[in-house]
Coordinates of N, CA and C in Angstrom, one line a residue:
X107 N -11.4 23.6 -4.7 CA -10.3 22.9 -4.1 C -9.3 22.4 -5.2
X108 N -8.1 22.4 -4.8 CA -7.3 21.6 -5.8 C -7.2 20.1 -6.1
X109 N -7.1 19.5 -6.9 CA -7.0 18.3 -7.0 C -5.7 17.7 -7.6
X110 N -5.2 16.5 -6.9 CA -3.6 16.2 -7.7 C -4.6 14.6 -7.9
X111 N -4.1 14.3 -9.2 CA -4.8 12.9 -9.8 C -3.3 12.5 -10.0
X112 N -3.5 10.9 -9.6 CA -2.2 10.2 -9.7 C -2.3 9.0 -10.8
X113 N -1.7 8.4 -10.9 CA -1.6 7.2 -12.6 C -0.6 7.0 -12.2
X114 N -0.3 6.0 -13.0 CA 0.6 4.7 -14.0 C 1.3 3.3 -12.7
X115 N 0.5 3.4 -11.7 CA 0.9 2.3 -10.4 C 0.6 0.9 -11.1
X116 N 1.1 -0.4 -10.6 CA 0.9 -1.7 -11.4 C 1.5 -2.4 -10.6
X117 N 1.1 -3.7 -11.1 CA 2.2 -5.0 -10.9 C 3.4 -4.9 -11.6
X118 N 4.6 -5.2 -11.2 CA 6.0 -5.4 -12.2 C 6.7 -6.6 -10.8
X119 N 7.9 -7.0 -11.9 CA 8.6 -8.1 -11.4 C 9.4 -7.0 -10.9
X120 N 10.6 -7.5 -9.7 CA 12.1 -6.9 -9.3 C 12.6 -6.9 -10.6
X121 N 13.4 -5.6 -10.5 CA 14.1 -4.6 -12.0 C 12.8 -4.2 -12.8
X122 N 12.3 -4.1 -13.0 CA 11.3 -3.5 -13.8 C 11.3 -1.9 -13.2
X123 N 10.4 -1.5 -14.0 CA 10.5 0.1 -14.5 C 8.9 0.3 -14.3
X124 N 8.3 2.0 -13.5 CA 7.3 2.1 -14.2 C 7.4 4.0 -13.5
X125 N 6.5 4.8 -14.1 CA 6.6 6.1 -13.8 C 5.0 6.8 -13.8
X126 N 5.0 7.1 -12.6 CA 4.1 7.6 -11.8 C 4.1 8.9 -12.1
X127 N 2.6 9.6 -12.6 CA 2.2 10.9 -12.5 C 1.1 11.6 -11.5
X128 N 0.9 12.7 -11.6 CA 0.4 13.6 -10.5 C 0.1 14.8 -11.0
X129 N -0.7 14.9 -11.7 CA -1.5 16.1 -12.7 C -2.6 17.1 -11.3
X130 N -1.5 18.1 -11.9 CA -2.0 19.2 -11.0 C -3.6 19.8 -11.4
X131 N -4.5 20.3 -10.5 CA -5.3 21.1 -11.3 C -5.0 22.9 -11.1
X132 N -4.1 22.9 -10.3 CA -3.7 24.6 -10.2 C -2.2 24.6 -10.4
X133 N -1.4 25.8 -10.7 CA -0.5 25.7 -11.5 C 1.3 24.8 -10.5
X134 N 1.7 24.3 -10.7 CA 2.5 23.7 -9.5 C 4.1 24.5 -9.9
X135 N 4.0 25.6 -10.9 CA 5.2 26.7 -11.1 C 4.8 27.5 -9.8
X136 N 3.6 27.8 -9.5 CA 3.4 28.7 -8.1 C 4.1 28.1 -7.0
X137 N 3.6 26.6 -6.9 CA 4.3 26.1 -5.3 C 5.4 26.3 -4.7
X138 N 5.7 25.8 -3.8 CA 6.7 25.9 -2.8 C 7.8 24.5 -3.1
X139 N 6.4 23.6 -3.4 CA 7.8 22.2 -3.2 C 7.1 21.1 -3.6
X140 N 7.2 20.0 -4.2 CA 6.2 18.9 -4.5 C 7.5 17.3 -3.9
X141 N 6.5 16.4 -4.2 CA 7.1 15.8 -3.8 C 6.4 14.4 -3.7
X142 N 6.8 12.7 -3.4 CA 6.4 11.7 -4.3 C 6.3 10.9 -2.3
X143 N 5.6 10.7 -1.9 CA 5.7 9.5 -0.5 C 5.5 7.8 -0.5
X144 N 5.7 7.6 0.0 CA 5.1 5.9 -0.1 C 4.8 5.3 1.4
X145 N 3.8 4.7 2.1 CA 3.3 4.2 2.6 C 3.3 2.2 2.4
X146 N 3.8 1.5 2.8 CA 3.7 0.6 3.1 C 2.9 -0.3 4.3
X147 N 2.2 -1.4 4.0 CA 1.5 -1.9 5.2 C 1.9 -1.9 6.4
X148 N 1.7 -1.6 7.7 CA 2.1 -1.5 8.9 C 3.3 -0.7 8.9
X149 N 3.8 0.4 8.4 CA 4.4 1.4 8.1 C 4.3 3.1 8.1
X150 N 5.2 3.7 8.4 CA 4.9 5.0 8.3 C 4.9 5.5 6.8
X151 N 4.4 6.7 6.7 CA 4.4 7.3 5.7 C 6.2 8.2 5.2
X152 N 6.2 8.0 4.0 CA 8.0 8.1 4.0 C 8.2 8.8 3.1
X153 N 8.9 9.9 2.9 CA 9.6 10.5 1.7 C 10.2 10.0 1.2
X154 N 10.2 10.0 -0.2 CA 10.7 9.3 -1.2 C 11.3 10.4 -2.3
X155 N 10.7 11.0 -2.4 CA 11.7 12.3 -3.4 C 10.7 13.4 -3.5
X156 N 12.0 14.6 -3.6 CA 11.4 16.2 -3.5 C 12.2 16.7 -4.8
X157 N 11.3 17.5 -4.9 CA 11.4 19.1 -5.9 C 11.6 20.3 -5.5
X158 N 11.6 21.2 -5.9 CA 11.3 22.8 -5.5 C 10.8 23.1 -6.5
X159 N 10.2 24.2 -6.7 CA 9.7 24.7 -8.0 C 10.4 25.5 -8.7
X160 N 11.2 26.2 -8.6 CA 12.1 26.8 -9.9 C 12.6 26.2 -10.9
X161 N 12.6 26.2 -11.7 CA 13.2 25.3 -13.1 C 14.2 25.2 -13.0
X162 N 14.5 23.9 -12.9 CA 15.7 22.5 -12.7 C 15.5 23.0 -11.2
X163 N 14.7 23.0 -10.3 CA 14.6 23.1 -9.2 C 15.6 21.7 -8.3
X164 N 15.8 22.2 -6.7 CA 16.6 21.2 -6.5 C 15.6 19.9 -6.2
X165 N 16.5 18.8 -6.2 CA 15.5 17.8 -5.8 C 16.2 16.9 -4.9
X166 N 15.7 16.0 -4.1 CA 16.0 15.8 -2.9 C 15.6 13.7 -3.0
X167 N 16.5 13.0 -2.3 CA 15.9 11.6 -2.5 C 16.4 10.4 -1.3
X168 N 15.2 9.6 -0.5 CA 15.7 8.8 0.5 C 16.7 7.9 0.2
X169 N 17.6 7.7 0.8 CA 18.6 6.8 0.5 C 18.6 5.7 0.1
X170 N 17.3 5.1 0.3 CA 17.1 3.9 -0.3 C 16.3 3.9 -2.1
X171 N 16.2 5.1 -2.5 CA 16.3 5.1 -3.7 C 16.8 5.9 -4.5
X172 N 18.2 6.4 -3.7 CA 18.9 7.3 -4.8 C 19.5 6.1 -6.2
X173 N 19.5 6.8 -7.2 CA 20.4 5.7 -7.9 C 19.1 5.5 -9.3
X174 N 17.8 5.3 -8.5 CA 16.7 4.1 -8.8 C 15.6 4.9 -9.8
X175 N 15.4 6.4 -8.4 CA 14.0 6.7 -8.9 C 14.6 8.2 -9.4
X176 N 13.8 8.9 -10.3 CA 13.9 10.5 -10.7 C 12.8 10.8 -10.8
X177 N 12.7 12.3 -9.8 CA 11.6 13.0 -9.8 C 11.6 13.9 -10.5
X178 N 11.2 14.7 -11.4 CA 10.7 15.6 -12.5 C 9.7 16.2 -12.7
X179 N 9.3 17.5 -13.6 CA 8.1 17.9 -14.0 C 8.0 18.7 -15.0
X180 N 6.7 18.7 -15.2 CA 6.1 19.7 -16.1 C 5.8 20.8 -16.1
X181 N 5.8 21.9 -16.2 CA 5.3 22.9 -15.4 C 3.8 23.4 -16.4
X182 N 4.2 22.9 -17.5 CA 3.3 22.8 -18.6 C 1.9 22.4 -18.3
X183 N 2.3 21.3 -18.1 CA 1.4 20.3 -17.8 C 0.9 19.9 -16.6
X184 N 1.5 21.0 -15.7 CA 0.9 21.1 -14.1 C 1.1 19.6 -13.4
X185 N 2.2 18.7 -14.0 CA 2.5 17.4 -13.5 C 3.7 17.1 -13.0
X186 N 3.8 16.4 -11.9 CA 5.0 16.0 -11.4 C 5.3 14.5 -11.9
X187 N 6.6 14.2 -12.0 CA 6.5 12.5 -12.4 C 7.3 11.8 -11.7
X188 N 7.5 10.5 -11.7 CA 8.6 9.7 -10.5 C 8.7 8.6 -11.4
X189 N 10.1 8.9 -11.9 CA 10.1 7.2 -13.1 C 11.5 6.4 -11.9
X190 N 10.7 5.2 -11.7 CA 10.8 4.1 -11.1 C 11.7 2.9 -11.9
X191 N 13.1 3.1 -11.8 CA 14.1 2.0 -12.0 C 14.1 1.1 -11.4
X192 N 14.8 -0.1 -11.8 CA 15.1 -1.4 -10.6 C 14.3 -1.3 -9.7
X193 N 13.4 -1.6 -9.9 CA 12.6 -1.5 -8.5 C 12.7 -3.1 -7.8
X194 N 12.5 -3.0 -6.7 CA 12.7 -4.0 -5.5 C 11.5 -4.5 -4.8
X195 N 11.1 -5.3 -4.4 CA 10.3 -5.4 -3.4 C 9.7 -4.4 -2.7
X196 N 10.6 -4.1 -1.8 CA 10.6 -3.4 -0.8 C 9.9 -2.2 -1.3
X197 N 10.2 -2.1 -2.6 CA 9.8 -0.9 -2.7 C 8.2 -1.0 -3.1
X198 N 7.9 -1.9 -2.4 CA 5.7 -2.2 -2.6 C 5.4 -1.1 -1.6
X199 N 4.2 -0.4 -2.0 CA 3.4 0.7 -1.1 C 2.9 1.0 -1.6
X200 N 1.9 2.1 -1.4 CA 0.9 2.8 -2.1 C 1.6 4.4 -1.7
X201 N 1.6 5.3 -3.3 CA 2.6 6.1 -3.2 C 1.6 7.4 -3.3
X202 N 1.7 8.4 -2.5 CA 1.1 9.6 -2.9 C 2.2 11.0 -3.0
X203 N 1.3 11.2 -3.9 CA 1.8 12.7 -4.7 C 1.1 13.8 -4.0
X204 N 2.4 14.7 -3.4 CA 2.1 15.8 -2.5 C 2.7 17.3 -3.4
X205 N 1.5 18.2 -3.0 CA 2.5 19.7 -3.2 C 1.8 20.6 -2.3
X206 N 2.7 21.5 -2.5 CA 2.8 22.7 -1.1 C 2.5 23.9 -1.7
X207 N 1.5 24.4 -2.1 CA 1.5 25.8 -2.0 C 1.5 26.6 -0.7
X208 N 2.3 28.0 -1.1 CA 2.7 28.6 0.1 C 1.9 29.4 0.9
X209 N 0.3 29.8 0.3 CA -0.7 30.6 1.0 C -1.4 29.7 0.7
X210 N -2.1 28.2 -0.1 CA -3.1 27.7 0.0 C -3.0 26.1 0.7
X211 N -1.8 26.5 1.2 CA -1.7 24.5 2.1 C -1.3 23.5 1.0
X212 N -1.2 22.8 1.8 CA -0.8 21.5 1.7 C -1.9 20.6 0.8
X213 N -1.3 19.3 -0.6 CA -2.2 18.8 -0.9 C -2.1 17.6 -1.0
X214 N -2.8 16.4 -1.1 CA -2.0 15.0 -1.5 C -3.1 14.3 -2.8
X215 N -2.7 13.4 -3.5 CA -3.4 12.7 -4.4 C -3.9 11.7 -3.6
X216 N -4.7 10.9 -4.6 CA -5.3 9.7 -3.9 C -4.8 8.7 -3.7
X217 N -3.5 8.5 -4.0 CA -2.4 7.5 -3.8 C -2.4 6.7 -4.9
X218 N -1.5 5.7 -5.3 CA -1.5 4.7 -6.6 C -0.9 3.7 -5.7
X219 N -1.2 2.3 -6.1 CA -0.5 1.2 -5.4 C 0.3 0.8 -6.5
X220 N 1.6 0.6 -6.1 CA 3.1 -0.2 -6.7 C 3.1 -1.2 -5.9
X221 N 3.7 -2.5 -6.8 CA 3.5 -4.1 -6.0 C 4.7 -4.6 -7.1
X222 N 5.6 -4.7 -6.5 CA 7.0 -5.6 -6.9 C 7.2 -6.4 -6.5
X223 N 6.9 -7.5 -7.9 CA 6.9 -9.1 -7.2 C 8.6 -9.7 -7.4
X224 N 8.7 -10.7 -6.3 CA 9.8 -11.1 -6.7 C 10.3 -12.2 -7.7

């Protein structure tokens, strides 16, 4: 099975910085699309930012954090990353890291918890 392992989630104050990884164990140059979610308490599950896989693939971001967050990767390193600007409140959830391969499904990490205090 594939496994996507997530890191670098924490406490930080509003504006603070932190950047979240997602180390592939199969190659994520093959996939279709990757991509960063966030989940909040009594909340749906939410897109937060996309990739495609071609190099400088396009990338995609919810409105409420264009500006803030960038999604990126490694292809190297079979890792996707999400570095986390000004972060807000709001923006507390526990985030998981998704990719799509195109003949082996769908995958998610085990989530990381972010907590932006104010």
């Amino acid at each position: 099975q594939v496994q996507l392992v997530e890191s670098g989630g924490g406490l930080v104050q509003a504006g603070g910085s932190l950047r979240l990884s997602c180390a592939a164990s199969r190659s994520i140059a093959s996939s279709n699309a990757m991509g960063w979610y966030r989940q909040a308490p009594g909340k749906q599950r939410e897109l937060v930012a996309g990739i495609t896989s071609p190099s400088r693939g396009s990338t995609n971001y919810a409105d409420s954090v264009k500006g803030r967050f960038t999604i990126s990767r490694d292809n190297a390193k079979n890792t996707v990353y999400l570095q986390m600007d000004s972060l807000k409140p709001e923006d507390t959830a526990v985030y998981y890291c998704h990719v799509q391969w195109r003949l082996s499904g769908d995958y998610w990490g085990q989530g990381t918890q972010v907590t932006v205090s104010s």
